[in-house]
Coordinates of C-alpha atoms in Angstrom, one line a residue:
Chain A
X1 CA -48.3 -63.4 222.1
X2 CA -49.7 -66.3 224.1
X3 CA -47.2 -68.4 225.8
X4 CA -47.4 -71.4 228.2
X5 CA -44.6 -72.2 230.5
X6 CA -44.3 -75.4 232.3
X7 CA -42.1 -75.5 235.3
X8 CA -40.9 -78.7 236.9
X9 CA -40.2 -78.5 240.6
X10 CA -39.2 -81.0 243.3
X11 CA -39.7 -81.3 247.0
X12 CA -36.4 -82.4 248.6
X13 CA -34.9 -83.0 252.0
X14 CA -32.8 -80.1 253.2
X15 CA -29.4 -81.7 252.8
X16 CA -27.5 -78.4 253.1
X17 CA -28.6 -77.6 256.6
X18 CA -28.0 -80.7 258.6
X19 CA -28.1 -79.9 262.2
X20 CA -27.4 -82.0 265.3
X21 CA -31.1 -83.2 265.4
X22 CA -30.7 -84.8 262.1
X23 CA -27.7 -86.9 263.0
X24 CA -28.1 -90.4 264.4
X25 CA -25.9 -91.5 267.3
X26 CA -23.7 -93.5 264.9
X27 CA -22.8 -90.2 263.1
X28 CA -25.0 -90.8 260.0
X29 CA -27.8 -88.7 258.7
X30 CA -31.4 -89.4 259.8
X31 CA -33.1 -88.5 256.5
X32 CA -36.6 -88.6 258.0
X33 CA -35.7 -85.9 260.4
X34 CA -34.7 -83.4 257.6
X35 CA -37.3 -80.8 256.7
X36 CA -38.9 -81.1 253.2
X37 CA -38.2 -77.9 251.2
X38 CA -38.7 -76.5 247.7
X39 CA -35.6 -77.4 245.8
X40 CA -33.4 -74.2 245.7
X41 CA -32.6 -74.2 241.9
X42 CA -36.3 -74.9 241.2
X43 CA -37.3 -71.6 243.0
X44 CA -35.0 -69.9 240.5
X45 CA -36.7 -71.8 237.6
X46 CA -40.1 -70.6 238.9
X47 CA -38.8 -67.0 239.3
X48 CA -37.6 -67.1 235.7
X49 CA -41.1 -68.2 234.5
X50 CA -42.8 -65.6 236.6
X51 CA -40.5 -62.9 235.1
X52 CA -41.6 -64.1 231.6
X53 CA -45.2 -63.9 232.8
X54 CA -44.7 -60.3 234.0
X55 CA -43.0 -59.4 230.7
X56 CA -45.0 -61.3 228.1
X57 CA -48.2 -62.4 229.9
X58 CA -47.4 -66.1 229.9
X59 CA -49.4 -68.7 231.7
X60 CA -47.3 -70.5 234.3
X61 CA -48.0 -74.2 235.2
X62 CA -45.9 -75.7 238.0
X63 CA -45.8 -79.5 238.1
X64 CA -44.1 -81.9 240.4
X65 CA -43.7 -85.7 240.8
X66 CA -43.7 -86.8 244.4
X67 CA -45.5 -88.1 247.4
X68 CA -49.0 -86.6 248.3
X69 CA -47.4 -84.0 250.6
X70 CA -45.4 -82.6 247.7
X71 CA -48.6 -80.5 247.2
X72 CA -47.0 -78.2 249.8
X73 CA -44.5 -76.8 247.3
X74 CA -47.3 -76.5 244.7
X75 CA -49.2 -74.2 247.1
X76 CA -45.9 -72.3 247.6
X77 CA -45.7 -71.9 243.8
X78 CA -49.3 -70.5 243.8
X79 CA -48.4 -68.1 246.6
X80 CA -45.4 -66.8 244.5
X81 CA -47.5 -66.5 241.3
X82 CA -48.1 -69.8 239.4
X83 CA -51.4 -70.0 237.6
X84 CA -52.0 -73.7 237.7
X85 CA -50.4 -76.7 239.4
X86 CA -50.2 -80.5 238.8
X87 CA -49.1 -83.1 241.2
X88 CA -48.0 -86.4 239.6
X89 CA -48.2 -89.0 242.4
X90 CA -48.4 -92.8 242.2
X91 CA -46.6 -95.8 243.6
X92 CA -45.8 -96.8 240.1
X93 CA -43.1 -94.1 240.1
X94 CA -41.2 -95.5 243.1
X95 CA -37.6 -96.4 242.4
X96 CA -37.3 -94.1 239.4
X97 CA -33.8 -93.1 238.4
X98 CA -33.2 -90.1 236.2
X99 CA -34.1 -91.9 233.0
X100 CA -37.5 -93.1 234.4
X101 CA -38.2 -89.7 236.0
X102 CA -37.5 -87.8 232.8
X103 CA -39.6 -90.2 230.9
X104 CA -42.7 -89.7 233.3
X105 CA -42.2 -85.9 233.2
X106 CA -41.9 -85.9 229.5
X107 CA -45.3 -87.6 229.4
X108 CA -46.7 -84.8 231.7
X109 CA -45.3 -82.2 229.2
X110 CA -46.9 -84.0 226.3
X111 CA -50.3 -84.0 228.1
X112 CA -50.0 -80.3 228.9
X113 CA -49.4 -80.2 225.1
X114 CA -49.1 -76.5 224.4
X115 CA -46.1 -75.6 226.5
X116 CA -43.8 -73.3 224.6
X117 CA -41.1 -73.3 227.3
X118 CA -40.3 -75.9 229.9
X119 CA -38.2 -74.8 232.7
X120 CA -36.3 -76.9 235.3
X121 CA -33.8 -76.0 238.0
X122 CA -30.3 -77.1 237.1
X123 CA -30.3 -79.8 239.8
X124 CA -31.9 -81.1 243.0
X125 CA -30.0 -81.1 246.3
X126 CA -30.9 -84.7 247.1
X127 CA -29.2 -86.3 244.1
X128 CA -27.2 -83.4 242.5
X129 CA -27.4 -85.2 239.1
X130 CA -28.5 -82.3 236.8
X131 CA -29.7 -85.0 234.5
X132 CA -33.5 -84.8 234.4
X133 CA -33.8 -81.5 232.6
X134 CA -31.6 -82.5 229.6
X135 CA -33.3 -85.9 229.5
X136 CA -36.8 -84.5 229.4
X137 CA -35.7 -82.4 226.4
X138 CA -34.2 -85.4 224.6
X139 CA -37.5 -87.4 225.3
X140 CA -39.5 -84.6 223.8
X141 CA -37.0 -84.1 221.0
X142 CA -36.7 -80.4 221.6
X143 CA -33.6 -78.3 222.1
X144 CA -32.2 -77.5 225.6
X145 CA -30.4 -74.4 226.9
X146 CA -28.6 -75.3 230.2
X147 CA -27.4 -73.0 233.0
X148 CA -29.6 -70.1 232.0
X149 CA -29.0 -66.9 233.8
X150 CA -31.7 -64.7 232.1
X151 CA -33.9 -64.7 229.1
X152 CA -33.0 -61.7 226.9
X153 CA -35.8 -62.0 224.3
X154 CA -38.9 -64.1 223.6
X155 CA -40.8 -63.9 220.3
X156 CA -43.2 -66.2 218.6
X157 CA -41.2 -69.3 217.9
X158 CA -37.9 -68.0 219.1
X159 CA -36.0 -67.4 222.4
X160 CA -32.7 -65.7 223.2
X161 CA -31.1 -66.5 226.5
X162 CA -27.8 -65.8 228.4
X163 CA -26.3 -68.8 230.0
X164 CA -23.2 -69.6 232.0
X165 CA -20.3 -71.5 230.5
X166 CA -17.0 -72.4 232.2
X167 CA -15.1 -69.1 232.6
X168 CA -17.7 -67.0 231.1
X169 CA -21.1 -66.8 229.3
X170 CA -22.9 -67.4 226.0
X171 CA -25.9 -65.9 224.4
X172 CA -27.8 -68.7 222.6
X173 CA -30.8 -68.5 220.3
X174 CA -33.2 -71.4 220.0
X175 CA -36.4 -72.1 218.3
X176 CA -39.3 -72.9 220.7
X177 CA -40.5 -75.2 222.2
X178 CA -37.4 -75.4 224.2
X179 CA -36.3 -76.6 227.6
X180 CA -34.2 -74.4 229.9
X181 CA -32.3 -75.4 233.1
X182 CA -31.7 -72.5 235.4
X183 CA -28.9 -71.7 237.8
X184 CA -29.2 -69.5 240.9
X185 CA -28.8 -66.2 239.0
X186 CA -32.0 -64.5 240.1
X187 CA -33.6 -63.7 243.4
X188 CA -36.8 -65.7 243.8
X189 CA -39.7 -63.4 244.8
X190 CA -41.2 -64.0 248.2
X191 CA -44.7 -65.4 248.7
X192 CA -47.3 -62.8 248.1
X193 CA -49.5 -62.1 251.1
X194 CA -52.7 -61.6 249.1
X195 CA -52.1 -64.8 247.2
X196 CA -51.5 -66.7 250.4
X197 CA -54.9 -65.6 251.7
X198 CA -56.5 -67.0 248.5
X199 CA -54.3 -70.1 247.7
X200 CA -53.8 -71.5 251.2
X201 CA -57.2 -73.2 250.5
X202 CA -55.8 -74.8 247.3
X203 CA -56.0 -78.6 247.6
X204 CA -55.6 -81.9 245.7
X205 CA -58.7 -84.2 245.6
X206 CA -56.9 -86.5 248.0
X207 CA -56.4 -83.7 250.5
X208 CA -60.0 -82.6 250.2
X209 CA -61.1 -86.3 250.8
X210 CA -58.8 -86.6 253.8
X211 CA -60.3 -83.5 255.4
X212 CA -63.8 -84.6 254.8
X213 CA -63.4 -88.2 255.6
X214 CA -64.9 -89.2 252.2
X215 CA -64.2 -88.5 248.5
X216 CA -65.1 -85.1 247.1
X217 CA -68.0 -85.0 244.8
X218 CA -67.6 -84.0 241.1
X219 CA -69.5 -80.8 241.9
X220 CA -67.2 -79.9 244.8
X221 CA -64.2 -80.5 242.6
X222 CA -65.7 -78.5 239.7
X223 CA -66.4 -75.6 242.2
X224 CA -62.7 -75.7 243.4
X225 CA -61.6 -75.8 239.8
X226 CA -63.6 -72.7 239.0
X227 CA -62.1 -70.8 241.8
X228 CA -58.6 -71.8 240.8
X229 CA -58.1 -73.8 244.0
X230 CA -57.8 -77.3 242.7
X231 CA -54.3 -78.7 242.5
X232 CA -54.6 -81.2 239.7
X233 CA -53.6 -84.7 240.8
X234 CA -52.5 -87.2 238.2
X235 CA -51.8 -90.9 238.7
X236 CA -49.5 -92.8 236.3
X237 CA -52.6 -93.7 234.3
X238 CA -53.6 -90.1 233.8
X239 CA -50.2 -89.1 232.3
X240 CA -48.8 -92.3 230.7
X241 CA -50.3 -94.8 228.2
X242 CA -50.5 -98.2 229.8
X243 CA -48.2 -99.7 227.0
X244 CA -45.5 -97.5 228.4
X245 CA -45.8 -98.5 232.1
X246 CA -42.7 -100.6 231.9
X247 CA -40.7 -97.5 231.5
X248 CA -41.7 -96.2 234.9
X249 CA -40.2 -96.8 238.4
X250 CA -37.8 -99.7 238.9
X251 CA -38.6 -101.4 235.7
X252 CA -37.9 -98.2 233.7
X253 CA -34.6 -97.5 235.5
X254 CA -31.3 -98.9 234.1
X255 CA -29.3 -98.0 237.2
X256 CA -29.4 -100.1 240.4
X257 CA -27.8 -99.1 243.8
X258 CA -25.4 -101.8 244.8
X259 CA -24.4 -100.3 248.1
X260 CA -24.9 -97.1 250.2
X261 CA -22.3 -96.2 252.9
X262 CA -23.1 -93.3 255.2
X263 CA -20.3 -90.8 255.7
X264 CA -19.5 -91.0 259.4
X265 CA -18.1 -88.0 261.1
X266 CA -16.2 -89.1 264.1
X267 CA -13.1 -88.0 266.1
X268 CA -9.9 -88.8 264.2
X269 CA -6.5 -89.5 265.7
X270 CA -4.8 -86.3 264.6
X271 CA -1.7 -85.1 266.3
X272 CA -2.5 -82.1 268.4
X273 CA -0.1 -79.1 268.2
X274 CA -0.1 -76.7 271.0
X275 CA -1.1 -73.1 269.9
X276 CA 1.9 -71.6 271.5
X277 CA 5.0 -70.0 269.9
X278 CA 7.0 -73.0 271.0
X279 CA 4.7 -75.6 269.9
X280 CA 4.3 -74.0 266.4
X281 CA 8.1 -73.5 266.0
X282 CA 8.8 -77.2 266.7
X283 CA 6.0 -78.2 264.4
X284 CA 7.0 -75.9 261.5
X285 CA 10.6 -77.2 261.9
X286 CA 9.3 -80.8 261.5
X287 CA 7.4 -80.0 258.4
X288 CA 10.6 -78.4 256.9
X289 CA 12.7 -81.4 258.0
X290 CA 10.3 -83.9 256.2
X291 CA 10.2 -81.7 253.1
X292 CA 6.4 -81.0 253.4
X293 CA 7.5 -77.3 253.5
X294 CA 10.6 -76.4 251.6
Chain B
X1 CA -21.2 -108.2 218.5
X2 CA -21.4 -111.5 220.3
X3 CA -22.3 -111.6 223.9
X4 CA -18.8 -112.7 225.0
X5 CA -17.2 -109.8 223.2
X6 CA -17.4 -106.6 225.0
X7 CA -16.8 -103.1 223.6
X8 CA -13.9 -100.7 224.3
X9 CA -13.6 -98.0 227.0
X10 CA -14.3 -94.6 225.6
X11 CA -13.3 -91.2 227.0
X12 CA -15.0 -88.1 225.7
X13 CA -12.3 -85.4 225.1
X14 CA -13.2 -82.0 226.2
X15 CA -11.2 -79.2 224.4
X16 CA -11.5 -75.5 224.0
X17 CA -9.5 -74.0 221.0
X18 CA -7.4 -77.1 220.9
X19 CA -6.5 -77.1 224.6
X20 CA -7.5 -80.4 226.1
X21 CA -9.2 -80.2 229.6
X22 CA -7.1 -81.8 232.4
X23 CA -10.1 -84.0 233.3
X24 CA -10.0 -85.7 229.9
X25 CA -6.4 -86.7 230.4
X26 CA -7.2 -87.9 234.0
X27 CA -10.0 -90.0 232.5
X28 CA -7.6 -91.5 229.9
X29 CA -5.4 -92.7 232.8
X30 CA -8.3 -94.3 234.7
X31 CA -9.8 -95.5 231.4
X32 CA -6.6 -97.5 230.6
X33 CA -6.7 -99.1 234.0
X34 CA -10.4 -100.2 233.5
X35 CA -9.6 -101.3 229.8
X36 CA -6.7 -103.4 231.0
X37 CA -8.8 -105.2 233.5
X38 CA -11.5 -105.9 230.8
X39 CA -8.9 -106.8 228.1
X40 CA -10.2 -104.1 225.7
X41 CA -8.8 -100.9 224.2
X42 CA -9.0 -97.3 225.5
X43 CA -10.3 -94.9 222.8
X44 CA -10.6 -91.2 222.9
X45 CA -13.6 -89.5 221.3
X46 CA -12.5 -86.2 219.9
X47 CA -15.0 -83.7 218.3
X48 CA -14.3 -80.2 217.1
X49 CA -13.8 -77.8 214.1
X50 CA -11.0 -77.9 211.6
X51 CA -7.6 -78.3 213.2
X52 CA -8.9 -80.3 216.2
X53 CA -6.9 -83.3 214.9
X54 CA -3.8 -81.6 216.4
X55 CA -5.0 -82.9 219.7
X56 CA -4.5 -86.5 218.8
X57 CA -0.7 -86.7 219.5
X58 CA -1.3 -85.7 223.1
X59 CA -4.1 -88.1 223.5
X60 CA -1.9 -91.0 222.4
X61 CA 0.8 -89.9 224.8
X62 CA -1.6 -89.8 227.7
X63 CA -2.9 -93.3 227.0
X64 CA -5.4 -93.5 224.1
X65 CA -4.9 -96.6 221.8
X66 CA -7.2 -95.0 219.2
X67 CA -8.8 -91.6 218.6
X68 CA -12.3 -91.5 217.1
X69 CA -12.1 -88.2 215.3
X70 CA -15.0 -86.0 214.1
X71 CA -13.7 -82.9 212.6
X72 CA -16.3 -80.5 211.3
X73 CA -16.8 -76.8 211.6
X74 CA -20.4 -77.3 212.8
X75 CA -18.8 -78.8 215.9
X76 CA -17.2 -75.5 216.9
X77 CA -18.0 -73.9 219.3
X78 CA -19.4 -76.6 221.5
X79 CA -23.2 -76.9 221.5
X80 CA -25.1 -79.8 222.9
X81 CA -27.3 -81.1 220.1
X82 CA -24.7 -81.7 217.3
X83 CA -22.3 -83.4 219.9
X84 CA -25.1 -85.6 221.2
X85 CA -26.1 -86.7 217.6
X86 CA -22.5 -87.5 216.5
X87 CA -21.7 -89.4 219.7
X88 CA -25.1 -91.2 219.6
X89 CA -24.3 -92.4 216.1
X90 CA -20.8 -93.6 217.1
X91 CA -22.4 -95.6 220.0
X92 CA -24.8 -97.3 217.6
X93 CA -22.0 -98.2 215.3
X94 CA -19.3 -99.4 217.8
X95 CA -21.2 -100.2 221.1
X96 CA -18.5 -99.2 223.6
X97 CA -18.6 -100.9 227.0
X98 CA -17.9 -97.8 229.0
X99 CA -18.2 -94.1 228.1
X100 CA -16.5 -91.5 230.5
X101 CA -17.2 -87.8 230.6
X102 CA -15.7 -85.1 232.8
X103 CA -18.3 -83.8 235.3
X104 CA -17.8 -80.4 233.9
X105 CA -20.5 -77.9 232.7
X106 CA -20.2 -79.3 229.2
X107 CA -20.0 -82.9 230.3
X108 CA -23.0 -82.6 232.6
X109 CA -25.3 -81.1 229.9
X110 CA -24.1 -83.4 227.1
X111 CA -24.0 -86.8 228.8
X112 CA -27.6 -86.9 230.0
X113 CA -28.9 -86.2 226.5
X114 CA -26.8 -89.0 225.1
X115 CA -27.9 -91.5 227.8
X116 CA -31.5 -90.7 227.2
X117 CA -31.2 -91.2 223.5
X118 CA -29.5 -94.5 224.0
X119 CA -31.7 -95.7 226.9
X120 CA -28.8 -96.3 229.1
X121 CA -28.0 -95.4 232.7
X122 CA -25.9 -92.4 233.7
X123 CA -24.3 -91.7 237.0
X124 CA -23.3 -88.1 237.7
X125 CA -20.2 -86.7 239.3
X126 CA -18.4 -90.0 240.3
X127 CA -15.4 -89.9 242.5
X128 CA -14.3 -93.5 242.0
X129 CA -14.7 -96.3 239.4
X130 CA -14.0 -100.0 239.7
X131 CA -14.6 -103.2 237.8
X132 CA -16.5 -105.9 239.8
X133 CA -19.3 -108.4 239.5
X134 CA -22.9 -107.4 240.4
X135 CA -25.7 -109.7 241.5
X136 CA -28.9 -108.2 240.2
X137 CA -31.3 -109.5 242.8
X138 CA -34.3 -108.0 241.1
X139 CA -33.7 -110.0 238.0
X140 CA -31.9 -112.9 239.6
X141 CA -28.8 -112.7 237.4
X142 CA -25.1 -112.3 238.1
X143 CA -23.5 -109.6 235.9
X144 CA -19.8 -110.0 235.4
X145 CA -17.2 -107.3 235.1
X146 CA -19.5 -104.3 235.5
X147 CA -18.5 -100.7 236.1
X148 CA -18.9 -99.8 239.8
X149 CA -19.9 -96.1 239.7
X150 CA -19.1 -94.6 243.0
X151 CA -20.4 -91.1 244.0
X152 CA -21.4 -89.0 247.0
X153 CA -25.2 -88.2 247.2
X154 CA -27.6 -86.6 249.5
X155 CA -25.4 -83.5 249.9
X156 CA -22.3 -85.6 250.4
X157 CA -23.8 -87.4 253.4
X158 CA -23.7 -90.8 251.8
X159 CA -21.5 -92.6 249.3
X160 CA -23.4 -94.7 246.7
X161 CA -22.2 -97.5 244.4
X162 CA -24.3 -97.6 241.3
X163 CA -24.4 -100.1 238.5
X164 CA -26.0 -99.9 235.0
X165 CA -27.9 -103.1 234.5
X166 CA -29.2 -102.4 231.0
X167 CA -27.2 -102.7 227.7
X168 CA -23.8 -100.9 227.3
X169 CA -22.5 -98.4 227.3
X170 CA -22.1 -97.8 231.0
X171 CA -22.0 -94.0 231.2
X172 CA -20.7 -91.8 233.9
X173 CA -19.4 -88.2 234.4
X174 CA -16.3 -88.0 236.7
X175 CA -15.4 -85.0 238.9
X176 CA -12.3 -83.2 237.7
X177 CA -9.2 -83.6 239.9
X178 CA -10.1 -86.9 241.6
X179 CA -8.5 -89.3 239.2
X180 CA -4.7 -89.3 239.0
X181 CA -3.2 -88.3 235.7
X182 CA -0.4 -90.5 234.5
X183 CA 2.8 -89.2 233.1
X184 CA 2.6 -89.0 229.3
X185 CA 4.7 -91.5 227.4
X186 CA 6.6 -89.4 224.8
X187 CA 6.5 -90.7 221.3
X188 CA 3.6 -93.1 222.0
X189 CA 1.2 -93.2 219.0
X190 CA -2.0 -95.0 217.9
X191 CA -4.6 -95.0 215.2
X192 CA -6.9 -92.2 214.1
X193 CA -10.3 -93.3 213.1
X194 CA -12.2 -90.6 211.2
X195 CA -15.9 -90.5 212.0
X196 CA -18.9 -89.4 210.0
X197 CA -20.7 -86.2 211.0
X198 CA -24.3 -86.5 210.0
X199 CA -26.2 -83.5 211.1
X200 CA -29.5 -82.0 210.0
X201 CA -31.1 -78.6 210.6
X202 CA -32.7 -80.0 213.7
X203 CA -29.4 -80.4 215.5
X204 CA -27.9 -77.1 214.3
X205 CA -31.0 -75.1 215.3
X206 CA -29.5 -73.5 218.4
X207 CA -27.1 -70.7 217.4
X208 CA -24.3 -69.2 219.5
X209 CA -24.9 -65.4 219.2
X210 CA -22.2 -64.3 221.6
X211 CA -19.5 -66.0 223.6
X212 CA -17.4 -64.4 226.2
X213 CA -14.8 -66.6 228.0
X214 CA -11.5 -66.3 229.8
X215 CA -9.1 -69.1 230.8
X216 CA -9.2 -69.5 234.6
X217 CA -6.3 -67.6 236.1
X218 CA -6.3 -69.7 239.2
X219 CA -5.1 -73.4 239.0
X220 CA -5.7 -75.0 242.3
X221 CA -5.2 -78.5 240.9
X222 CA -1.5 -77.7 240.2
X223 CA -0.7 -76.3 243.8
X224 CA 1.5 -78.4 246.1
X225 CA 0.5 -76.3 249.1
X226 CA -3.0 -74.9 249.7
X227 CA -3.9 -72.6 252.5
X228 CA -7.7 -72.4 252.7
X229 CA -10.0 -70.1 254.8
X230 CA -13.5 -70.7 255.9
X231 CA -16.3 -68.9 257.7
X232 CA -14.3 -69.0 260.9
X233 CA -11.9 -66.5 259.5
X234 CA -14.5 -64.0 260.4
X235 CA -14.0 -61.0 258.0
X236 CA -12.6 -59.9 254.7
X237 CA -9.9 -58.1 256.7
X238 CA -8.9 -61.3 258.5
X239 CA -8.8 -63.2 255.2
X240 CA -5.6 -61.2 254.5
X241 CA -3.9 -63.6 257.0
X242 CA -4.8 -66.6 254.8
X243 CA -3.1 -64.9 251.8
X244 CA -0.1 -64.0 254.0
X245 CA 0.4 -67.5 255.1
X246 CA 0.0 -68.8 251.5
X247 CA 2.5 -66.3 250.2
X248 CA 5.0 -67.0 253.0
X249 CA 4.9 -70.8 252.4
X250 CA 4.9 -70.5 248.5
X251 CA 1.4 -71.9 248.4
X252 CA -2.0 -71.1 246.8
X253 CA -4.8 -69.5 248.7
X254 CA -8.3 -71.2 248.6
X255 CA -11.6 -71.1 250.5
X256 CA -14.6 -73.1 251.5
X257 CA -18.0 -72.1 250.2
X258 CA -19.2 -70.0 253.3
X259 CA -16.1 -67.8 252.8
X260 CA -17.0 -67.4 249.1
X261 CA -20.6 -66.7 249.8
X262 CA -19.6 -64.0 252.3
X263 CA -17.7 -62.3 249.5
X264 CA -14.3 -62.5 251.0
X265 CA -12.8 -64.3 247.9
X266 CA -13.9 -65.2 244.3
X267 CA -15.7 -68.5 243.5
X268 CA -12.7 -69.6 241.4
X269 CA -10.9 -70.3 244.7
X270 CA -13.6 -72.5 246.1
X271 CA -12.7 -76.1 247.1
X272 CA -15.4 -78.6 247.7
X273 CA -18.5 -80.3 246.1
X274 CA -19.6 -77.1 244.2
X275 CA -15.9 -76.0 243.6
X276 CA -12.7 -77.6 242.8
X277 CA -11.3 -81.0 244.0
X278 CA -7.7 -80.8 245.0
X279 CA -5.1 -83.3 246.2
X280 CA -2.0 -81.2 247.3
X281 CA 0.9 -82.3 249.3
X282 CA -0.2 -80.0 252.2
X283 CA -3.7 -78.5 252.9
X284 CA -4.0 -76.1 255.8
X285 CA -7.6 -75.5 256.7
X286 CA -8.1 -72.3 258.6
X287 CA -11.4 -71.6 260.3
X288 CA -13.1 -74.3 258.2
X289 CA -15.6 -76.5 260.2
X290 CA -15.2 -79.4 257.7
X291 CA -18.8 -80.1 256.3
X292 CA -18.9 -83.0 254.0
X293 CA -19.5 -80.6 251.1
X294 CA -16.0 -79.1 251.7
X295 CA -14.1 -82.2 252.7
X296 CA -15.4 -84.0 249.5
X297 CA -13.0 -81.6 247.6
X298 CA -9.8 -82.0 249.8
X299 CA -9.9 -85.2 251.8
X300 CA -7.4 -86.8 249.5
X301 CA -4.7 -84.2 250.4
X302 CA -1.5 -85.9 251.6
X303 CA -1.2 -84.0 254.8
X304 CA -3.9 -81.9 256.3
X305 CA -3.5 -79.3 259.0
X306 CA -6.6 -77.9 260.7
X307 CA -6.6 -74.7 262.7
X308 CA -9.9 -74.1 264.5
X309 CA -10.9 -72.8 267.8
X310 CA -13.7 -75.3 268.1
X311 CA -12.2 -78.6 269.3
X312 CA -15.4 -80.5 268.1
X313 CA -15.2 -79.2 264.5
X314 CA -15.6 -82.2 262.1
X315 CA -12.4 -81.0 260.2
X316 CA -10.3 -82.5 262.9
X317 CA -11.7 -86.0 262.0
X318 CA -9.8 -86.0 258.7
X319 CA -6.9 -83.9 259.8
X320 CA -3.4 -85.3 260.4
X321 CA -2.4 -82.3 262.6
X322 CA -4.8 -80.2 264.6
X323 CA -4.1 -76.8 266.2
X324 CA -7.0 -75.8 268.5
X325 CA -6.7 -72.2 268.8
X326 CA -7.4 -68.7 267.5
X327 CA -6.2 -68.5 263.8
X328 CA -5.5 -64.7 264.3
X329 CA -2.8 -65.7 266.7
X330 CA -1.7 -69.1 265.3
X331 CA -1.2 -67.9 261.6
X332 CA 1.2 -65.1 262.5
X333 CA 3.2 -67.5 264.7
X334 CA 3.4 -70.0 261.8
X335 CA 4.7 -67.3 259.4
X336 CA 7.2 -66.2 261.9
X337 CA 8.5 -69.8 262.6
X338 CA 8.7 -70.6 258.9
X339 CA 10.6 -67.4 258.1
X340 CA 13.1 -67.9 260.8
X341 CA 13.7 -71.6 259.9
X342 CA 13.6 -71.8 256.2

C-alpha cells in the first residue's frame, strides 16, 4: 500500500516556559526574547506520521507556514524521520487569522495532491485555538478525526483511529483522505544521530543564497534536491492561484484584534497572616465569623 | 433580511443522553443579556436522536425564547460532519447575529468546521463577551453593536479583544465555568421550531465503532470551598495534607497542572487553562506559584488564600490573604484551629 502523509507543523514562541529574562520591567512578556520551538502538539503529530511510516511504509512530508527561519523546525522534522519538507513563506500571509491560515494550508495540501492522510497537532501554544486543523479539513471537503490518540488500522481507502472524548474515548472509522488532529498521547522520538549528520546540511534556496552571497544556480538546487537536502520553499504564488490572493493574510481574515492588554503580574495588597499558631487561630476564627467557613 | 434588521443570538446546546452540559445553560444566561442589549431573541440550537426534544422544557426555563430542534437518529451519538451540515443549513436559512458554543472538546472541533463553511470569523475559548461599537480602521468604517470577543492568548500572558468584521454570524467558543448561570424560571416556556435534517452519505461517512464514556465523578464547578495543591506541595505523600484540609473544611480538593503532571492527583482535579475554571466562595492555593495558566482558572474566586514559602510567588498578587510559610506546618495549624472553633 502506498500512502502519503502530510504533516502541518508550526514554529512557536515558547509561551510555557517564561522566565525572568522574558519579562519586561513593566511585568509584561517580551515576546522577542522567547525562544522559537517546535510546537509541542505538532511533535506528536509528526510522531504519529512516523509510526505509520514504520508500520505501513508511508512517505511523510512535513510542511509549515512561517518566516524564513521556520526552516529550523523542518530540519528538526528531517532529523526525526520526515522524507520531504516544504516551507511556505511570503509576506502575503502576514496578518492571517485561522480562516486565512487554513485556506493557505489547504492550497498546499491540494498542490501536494496525493496525500491520503493530513495530520496536525491539536493546537499551537501561541494561539491555543485548535481551529486550523478542522478548518483545513472543511476547505478540502474531507472528514476530520480530532484528538487522535492512536491509529488502530490503515487500509486502502479506510482508517480506524482511537480518539479522546470528554470522559472517555471513541474508535472512529473514516474513509481516506482524512485529516487527523493529534493530542499528546505518544512520546515523540528524539532526533536520530545519523540523520542529523546528513540533514544538518538541508537548506532552503534562500538559506543557500544567504550563505553564498548570491542566488543558487539551477544545477546546485537540482544537486541538493537529488541528495534530499533541499527544503522546498514556496511563496504565495507557488501554492495559491492569483485569483484567490484576496483570501490570504489580512484581506482573508474576518477577525480583527481590537485591543491587546498584557497580563501584568505585580505585588497585590493581600492581608498577610503570620504563620504562627496564634495568627492562624485568629484568622480561621475571622473566616468562620464572616461565614466564609461554616 | 434588511441591513437594519439583525438576526438572533443562538446558543448551541451540548447534550449527552439527554443531559444538557452546564456550559450550554451558562451560555443561555449570557446569550439573554446580549440579546436584550441588541433587542433580539435568544434561541437554543438542539440536535440529537429521538427523544432529545425532552431537553426543551429545561432550555426554556434557563432562558431560551425558542428552540431550533433537529431530532434525527443520525445525530446520535455526536459526530462532527452531520452536526456541521445541519447547523450550516440553519445559518443559511436564518442568519443569526451571534452563535455561541461551549469551548468543550465537542464545541472546539465542531465550531471551526462551521465557521470555515460559512466564511465567518471564530474566536476560541473566550472568557468574556460584550456588545460595543468597533471602528474598523483598515476599511474606514464604524461597525455598530458588534460582539467583543475577549480571550486570553499567548499562553495566558495577554488578553485580546477580537471582533468579526465580516458577515454574521459572529461565532465564538466560551470556556465552561466562566459565565454565571442564572436561576431557572420555573414554568417559563417558548416555541419549538422543528428543523430539517438533510444529510447525504458524505456527512455520515465517519462511523463510531466503539464508545466508552463515564460521567465525571468530580464536579469542581459546584464546590463552594476548594483547597488546591501545586508543585510546592513537594510529594504525593505531602499531598495528603491538601486532602485533609479539604475534608476538614467540607471542601473539594483540586490541583494545578504541575501537581497533576507529577502524578500526585488525577487530571479531573486540575484547575486552570487546560483544566477546569472555577469561581468558589473560597479558594485556598497551597504551594501554587500562580502562573497565568493556573490563575486563568481561579482568579474569579470570591476569596483567595495563598500559602507559599516564596514571598515573591505571583499567586500573592491575586490573593486576598497570604500566609508566607511552610505548608507542612501551616495546614495542620489551620485544621486544628478550625476543629477547635467550628
